[in-house]
GROMACS .gro file of C-alpha atoms in nm:
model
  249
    1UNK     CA    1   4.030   1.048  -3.043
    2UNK     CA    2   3.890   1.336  -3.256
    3UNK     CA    3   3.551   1.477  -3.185
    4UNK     CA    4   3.395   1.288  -3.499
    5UNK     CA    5   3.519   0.917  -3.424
    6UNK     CA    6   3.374   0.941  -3.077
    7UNK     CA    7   3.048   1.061  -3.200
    8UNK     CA    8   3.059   0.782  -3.430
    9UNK     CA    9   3.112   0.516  -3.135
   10UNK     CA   10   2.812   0.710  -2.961
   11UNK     CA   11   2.575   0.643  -3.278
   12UNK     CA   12   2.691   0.259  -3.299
   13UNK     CA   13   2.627   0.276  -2.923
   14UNK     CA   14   2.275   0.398  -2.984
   15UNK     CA   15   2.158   0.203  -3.277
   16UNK     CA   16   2.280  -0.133  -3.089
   17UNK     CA   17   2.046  -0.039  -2.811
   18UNK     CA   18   1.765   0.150  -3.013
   19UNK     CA   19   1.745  -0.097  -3.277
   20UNK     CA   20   1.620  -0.392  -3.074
   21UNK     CA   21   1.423  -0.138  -2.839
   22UNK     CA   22   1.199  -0.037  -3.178
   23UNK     CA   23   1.133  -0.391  -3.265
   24UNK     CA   24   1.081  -0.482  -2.862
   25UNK     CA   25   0.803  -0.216  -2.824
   26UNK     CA   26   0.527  -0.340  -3.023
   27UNK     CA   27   0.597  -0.706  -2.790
   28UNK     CA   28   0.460  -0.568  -2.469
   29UNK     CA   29   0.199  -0.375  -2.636
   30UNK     CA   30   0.083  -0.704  -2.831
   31UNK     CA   31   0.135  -0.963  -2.520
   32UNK     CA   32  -0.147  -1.031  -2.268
   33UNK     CA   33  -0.128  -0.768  -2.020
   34UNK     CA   34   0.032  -0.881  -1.691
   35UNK     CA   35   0.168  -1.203  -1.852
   36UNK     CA   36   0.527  -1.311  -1.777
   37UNK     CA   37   0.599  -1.217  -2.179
   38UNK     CA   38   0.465  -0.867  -2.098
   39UNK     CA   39   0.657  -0.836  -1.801
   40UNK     CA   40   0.974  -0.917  -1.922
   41UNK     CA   41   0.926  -0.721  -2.203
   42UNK     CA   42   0.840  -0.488  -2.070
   43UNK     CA   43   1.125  -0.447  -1.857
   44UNK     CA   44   1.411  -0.468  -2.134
   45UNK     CA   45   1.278  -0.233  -2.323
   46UNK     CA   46   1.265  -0.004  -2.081
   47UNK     CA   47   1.623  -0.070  -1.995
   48UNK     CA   48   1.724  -0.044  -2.422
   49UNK     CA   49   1.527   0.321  -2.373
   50UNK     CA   50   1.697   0.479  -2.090
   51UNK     CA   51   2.071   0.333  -2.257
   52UNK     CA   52   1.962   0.474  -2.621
   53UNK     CA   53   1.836   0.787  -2.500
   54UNK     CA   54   2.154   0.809  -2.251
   55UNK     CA   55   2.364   0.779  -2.584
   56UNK     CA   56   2.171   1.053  -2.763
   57UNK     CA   57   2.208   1.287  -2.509
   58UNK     CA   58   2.564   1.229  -2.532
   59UNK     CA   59   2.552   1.276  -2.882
   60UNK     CA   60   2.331   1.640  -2.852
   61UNK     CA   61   2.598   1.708  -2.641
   62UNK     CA   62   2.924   1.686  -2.832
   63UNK     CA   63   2.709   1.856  -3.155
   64UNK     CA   64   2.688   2.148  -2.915
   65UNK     CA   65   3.036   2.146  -2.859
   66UNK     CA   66   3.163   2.093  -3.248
   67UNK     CA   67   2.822   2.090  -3.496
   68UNK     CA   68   3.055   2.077  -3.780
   69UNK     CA   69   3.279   1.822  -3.667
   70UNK     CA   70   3.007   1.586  -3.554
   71UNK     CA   71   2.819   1.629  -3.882
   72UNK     CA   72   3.062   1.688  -4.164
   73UNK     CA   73   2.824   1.562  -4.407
   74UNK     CA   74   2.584   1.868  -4.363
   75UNK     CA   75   2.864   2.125  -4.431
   76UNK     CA   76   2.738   2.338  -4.719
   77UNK     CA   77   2.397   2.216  -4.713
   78UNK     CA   78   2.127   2.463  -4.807
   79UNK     CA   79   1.963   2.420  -4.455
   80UNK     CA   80   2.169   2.253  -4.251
   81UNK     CA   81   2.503   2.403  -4.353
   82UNK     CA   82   2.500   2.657  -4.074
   83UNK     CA   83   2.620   2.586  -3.733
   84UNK     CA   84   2.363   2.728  -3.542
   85UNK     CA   85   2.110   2.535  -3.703
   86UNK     CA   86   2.246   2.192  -3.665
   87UNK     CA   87   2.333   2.295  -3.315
   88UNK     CA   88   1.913   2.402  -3.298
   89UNK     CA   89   1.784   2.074  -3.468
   90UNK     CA   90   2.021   1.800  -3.384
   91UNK     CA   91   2.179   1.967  -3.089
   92UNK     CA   92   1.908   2.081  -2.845
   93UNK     CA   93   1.613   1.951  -2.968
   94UNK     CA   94   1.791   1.595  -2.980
   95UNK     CA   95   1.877   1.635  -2.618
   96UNK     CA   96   1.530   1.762  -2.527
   97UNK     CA   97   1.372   1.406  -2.674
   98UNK     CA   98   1.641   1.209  -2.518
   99UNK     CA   99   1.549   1.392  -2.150
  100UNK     CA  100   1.195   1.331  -2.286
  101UNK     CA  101   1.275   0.958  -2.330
  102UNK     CA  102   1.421   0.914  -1.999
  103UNK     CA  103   1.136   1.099  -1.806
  104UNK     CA  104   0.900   0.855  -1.977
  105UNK     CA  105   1.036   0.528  -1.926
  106UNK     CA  106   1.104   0.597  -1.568
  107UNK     CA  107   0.805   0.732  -1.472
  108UNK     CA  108   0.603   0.408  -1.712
  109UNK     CA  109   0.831   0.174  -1.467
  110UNK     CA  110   0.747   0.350  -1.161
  111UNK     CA  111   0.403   0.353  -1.201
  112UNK     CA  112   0.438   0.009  -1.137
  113UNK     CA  113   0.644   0.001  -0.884
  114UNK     CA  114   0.454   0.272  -0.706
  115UNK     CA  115   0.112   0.096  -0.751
  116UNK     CA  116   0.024   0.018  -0.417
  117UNK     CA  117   0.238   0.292  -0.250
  118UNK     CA  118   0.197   0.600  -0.397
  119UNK     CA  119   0.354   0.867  -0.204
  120UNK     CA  120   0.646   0.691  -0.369
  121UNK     CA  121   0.608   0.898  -0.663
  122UNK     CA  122   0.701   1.224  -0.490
  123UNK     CA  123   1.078   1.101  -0.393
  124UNK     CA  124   1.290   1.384  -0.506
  125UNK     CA  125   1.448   1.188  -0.782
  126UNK     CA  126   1.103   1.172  -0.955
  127UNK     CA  127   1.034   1.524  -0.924
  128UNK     CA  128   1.359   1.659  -1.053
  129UNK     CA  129   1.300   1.405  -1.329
  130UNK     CA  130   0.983   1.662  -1.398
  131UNK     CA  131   1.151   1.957  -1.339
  132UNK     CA  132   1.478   1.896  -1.580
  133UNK     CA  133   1.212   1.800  -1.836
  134UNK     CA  134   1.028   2.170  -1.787
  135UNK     CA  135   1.403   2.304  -1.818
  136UNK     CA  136   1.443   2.134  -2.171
  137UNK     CA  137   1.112   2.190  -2.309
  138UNK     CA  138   1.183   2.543  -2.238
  139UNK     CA  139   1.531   2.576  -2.360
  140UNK     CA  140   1.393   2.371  -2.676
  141UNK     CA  141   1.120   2.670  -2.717
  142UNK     CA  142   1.357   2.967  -2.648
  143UNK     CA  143   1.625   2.828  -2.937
  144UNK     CA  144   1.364   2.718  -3.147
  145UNK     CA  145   1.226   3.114  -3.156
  146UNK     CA  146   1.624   3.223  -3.220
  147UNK     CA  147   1.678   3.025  -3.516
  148UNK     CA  148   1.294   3.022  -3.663
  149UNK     CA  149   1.236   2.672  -3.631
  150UNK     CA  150   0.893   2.691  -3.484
  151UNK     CA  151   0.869   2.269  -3.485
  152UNK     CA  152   1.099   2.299  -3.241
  153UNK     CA  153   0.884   2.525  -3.034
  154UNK     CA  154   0.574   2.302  -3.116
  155UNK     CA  155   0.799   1.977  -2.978
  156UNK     CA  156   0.805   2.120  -2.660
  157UNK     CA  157   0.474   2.144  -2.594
  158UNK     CA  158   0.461   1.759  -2.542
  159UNK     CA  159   0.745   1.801  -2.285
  160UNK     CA  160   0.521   2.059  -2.079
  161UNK     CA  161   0.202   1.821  -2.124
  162UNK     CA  162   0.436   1.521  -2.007
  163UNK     CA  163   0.524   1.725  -1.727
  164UNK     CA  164   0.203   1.871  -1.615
  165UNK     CA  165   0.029   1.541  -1.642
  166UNK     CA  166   0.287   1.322  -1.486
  167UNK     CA  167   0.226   1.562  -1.181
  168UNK     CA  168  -0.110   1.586  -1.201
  169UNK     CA  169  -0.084   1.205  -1.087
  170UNK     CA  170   0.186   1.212  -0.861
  171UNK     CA  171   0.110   1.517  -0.654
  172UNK     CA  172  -0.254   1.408  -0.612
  173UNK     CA  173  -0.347   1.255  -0.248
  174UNK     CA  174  -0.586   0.990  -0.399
  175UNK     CA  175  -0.560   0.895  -0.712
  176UNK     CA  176  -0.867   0.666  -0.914
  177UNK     CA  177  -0.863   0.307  -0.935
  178UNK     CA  178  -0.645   0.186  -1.191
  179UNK     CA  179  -0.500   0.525  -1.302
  180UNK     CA  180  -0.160   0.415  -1.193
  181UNK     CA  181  -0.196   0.161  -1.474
  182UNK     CA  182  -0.365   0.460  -1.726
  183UNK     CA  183  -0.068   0.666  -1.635
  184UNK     CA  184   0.170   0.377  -1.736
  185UNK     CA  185   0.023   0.321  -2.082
  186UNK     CA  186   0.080   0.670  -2.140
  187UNK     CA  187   0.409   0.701  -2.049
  188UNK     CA  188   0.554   0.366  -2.221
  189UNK     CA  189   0.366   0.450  -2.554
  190UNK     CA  190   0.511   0.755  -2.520
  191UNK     CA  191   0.834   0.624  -2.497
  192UNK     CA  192   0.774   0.512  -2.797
  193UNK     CA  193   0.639   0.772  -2.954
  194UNK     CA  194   0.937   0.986  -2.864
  195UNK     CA  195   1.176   0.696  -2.994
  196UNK     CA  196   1.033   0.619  -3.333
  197UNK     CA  197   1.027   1.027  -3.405
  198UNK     CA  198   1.357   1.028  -3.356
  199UNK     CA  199   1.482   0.780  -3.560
  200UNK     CA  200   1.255   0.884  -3.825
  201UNK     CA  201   1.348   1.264  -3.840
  202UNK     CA  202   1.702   1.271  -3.727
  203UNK     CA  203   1.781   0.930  -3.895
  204UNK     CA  204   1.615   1.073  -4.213
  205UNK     CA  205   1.886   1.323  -4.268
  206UNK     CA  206   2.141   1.086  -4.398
  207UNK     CA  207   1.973   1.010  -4.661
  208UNK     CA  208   1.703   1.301  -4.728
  209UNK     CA  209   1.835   1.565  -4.467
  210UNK     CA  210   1.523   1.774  -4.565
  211UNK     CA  211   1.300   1.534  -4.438
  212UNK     CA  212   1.373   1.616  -4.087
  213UNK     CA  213   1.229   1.937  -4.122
  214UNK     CA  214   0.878   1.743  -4.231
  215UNK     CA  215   0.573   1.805  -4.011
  216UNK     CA  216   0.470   1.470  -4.208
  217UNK     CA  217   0.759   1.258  -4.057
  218UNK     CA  218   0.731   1.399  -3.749
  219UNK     CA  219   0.333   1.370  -3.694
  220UNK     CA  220   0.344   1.006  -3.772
  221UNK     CA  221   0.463   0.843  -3.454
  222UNK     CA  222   0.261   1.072  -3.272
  223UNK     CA  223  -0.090   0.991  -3.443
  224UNK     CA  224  -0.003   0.607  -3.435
  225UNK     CA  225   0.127   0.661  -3.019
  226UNK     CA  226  -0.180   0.839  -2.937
  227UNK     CA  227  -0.440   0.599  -3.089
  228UNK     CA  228  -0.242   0.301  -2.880
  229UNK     CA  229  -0.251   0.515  -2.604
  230UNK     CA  230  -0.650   0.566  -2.573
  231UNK     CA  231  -0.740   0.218  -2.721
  232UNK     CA  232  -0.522   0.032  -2.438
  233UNK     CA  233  -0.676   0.271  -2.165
  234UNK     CA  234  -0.968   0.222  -2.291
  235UNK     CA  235  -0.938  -0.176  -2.275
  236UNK     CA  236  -0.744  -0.145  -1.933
  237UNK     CA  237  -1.060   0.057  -1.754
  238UNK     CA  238  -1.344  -0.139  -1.936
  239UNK     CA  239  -1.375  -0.389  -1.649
  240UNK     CA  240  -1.408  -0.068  -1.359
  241UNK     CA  241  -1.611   0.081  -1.571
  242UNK     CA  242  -1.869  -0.240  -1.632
  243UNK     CA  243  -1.827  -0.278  -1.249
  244UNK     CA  244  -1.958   0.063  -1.147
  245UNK     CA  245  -2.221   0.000  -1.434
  246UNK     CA  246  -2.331  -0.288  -1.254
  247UNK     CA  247  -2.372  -0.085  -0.893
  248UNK     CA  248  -2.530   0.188  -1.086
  249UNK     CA  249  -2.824  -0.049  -1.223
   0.00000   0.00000   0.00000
């Protein structure tokens, strides 16, 4: 099997469990929170995450190995023609969301799993799940400086905030009331986020590969995430906060 064919089986692989993860997000995020629909939900996507973003890792990797081979389309392309920058762009930045991806949807499920123990969060699995994060955001910096693609080095900087905050929570003794369930919006709208960027950017370039170079494209996802992020922690605190309220008056 050539080096092309199987990184065609990988993408077929991914868009069979991405596809119906895309559409499957916005169903937990419009169900009832803690209904049997959200739950469920819930659940498979974060199961169609944690395959897809196992298959795109897969795929960064072999475009390390053979950038050419896995993308012959791009050969003598203006931009992406050169080796080391599809090795950059769809290479190591691909395999820094996909460790992104992972990260999140694990830690969104364990924050519910952890709720009423949560020392739980400092097993060593969960930790190295931090710390091989930090490694890619890094890597995703350093290669993003050698081949002057600074969104590359401005992508990272949400690995190092997912990083820092995820252990903000976990490492602290006693966390606030309800910020297990704070911490799991964030993280499963992230997933998202991280998800929907990547099919827009890297699934732009077959058609339009300059559009995954577009701050636009990229910014999207992000603005969208991050408004669902503080709106449902917003509506997830309202009755602690109308509670202490109340013992205030």
């Amino acid at each position: 099997m050539s080096m092309h064919h199987a990184f065609e089986l990988l993408i077929a692989a991914h868009i069979i469990t991405g596809a119906p993860g895309l559409a499957g997000f916005w169903v937990p995020i419009a169900a009832r929170k803690g209904s049997r629909l959200h739950r469920l939900s819930g659940q498979v996507f974060v199961g169609l995450m944690l395959a897809t973003a196992s298959f795109a890792a897969m795929m960064a990797t072999l475009t390390l190995l053979e950038p050419l081979a896995t993308h012959p389309k791009l050969a003598g392309h203006e931009i992406f023609g050169h080796p080391e920058i599809i090795r950059g762009i769809f290479g190591w930045m691909m395999l820094f969301l996909a460790i992104l991806t992972i990260n999140l949807a694990w830690y969104g499920r364990a924050c519910i799993l952890n709720r009423t123990d949560h020392a739980r969060h400092r097993s060593p699995l969960n930790i190295s799940l931090q710390v091989v994060l930090t490694a890619a955001a890094l890597n995703c910096a350093v290669q993003g400086i050698l081949i002057g693609q600074w969104m590359m080095v401005g992508m990272s900087i949400i690995g190092f905030a997912t990083v820092g905050t995820n252990l903000w929570f976990m490492l602290r003794s006693r966390p606030q009331p309800l910020e297990w369930l704070t911490e799991h919006i964030k993280a499963l709208v992230g997933t998202g986020i991280s998800v929907y960027t990547a099919f827009l950017a890297f699934g732009a370039v077959r058609c339009v590969p300059e559009l995954a170079l577009s701050p636009l494209l990229w910014s999207i996802p992000l603005i969208v995430g991050v408004s669902l992020i503080l709106y449902h922690q917003r509506a997830a605190t309202a009755p602690l906060r109308r509670a202490r309220t109340k013992a205030a008056a």
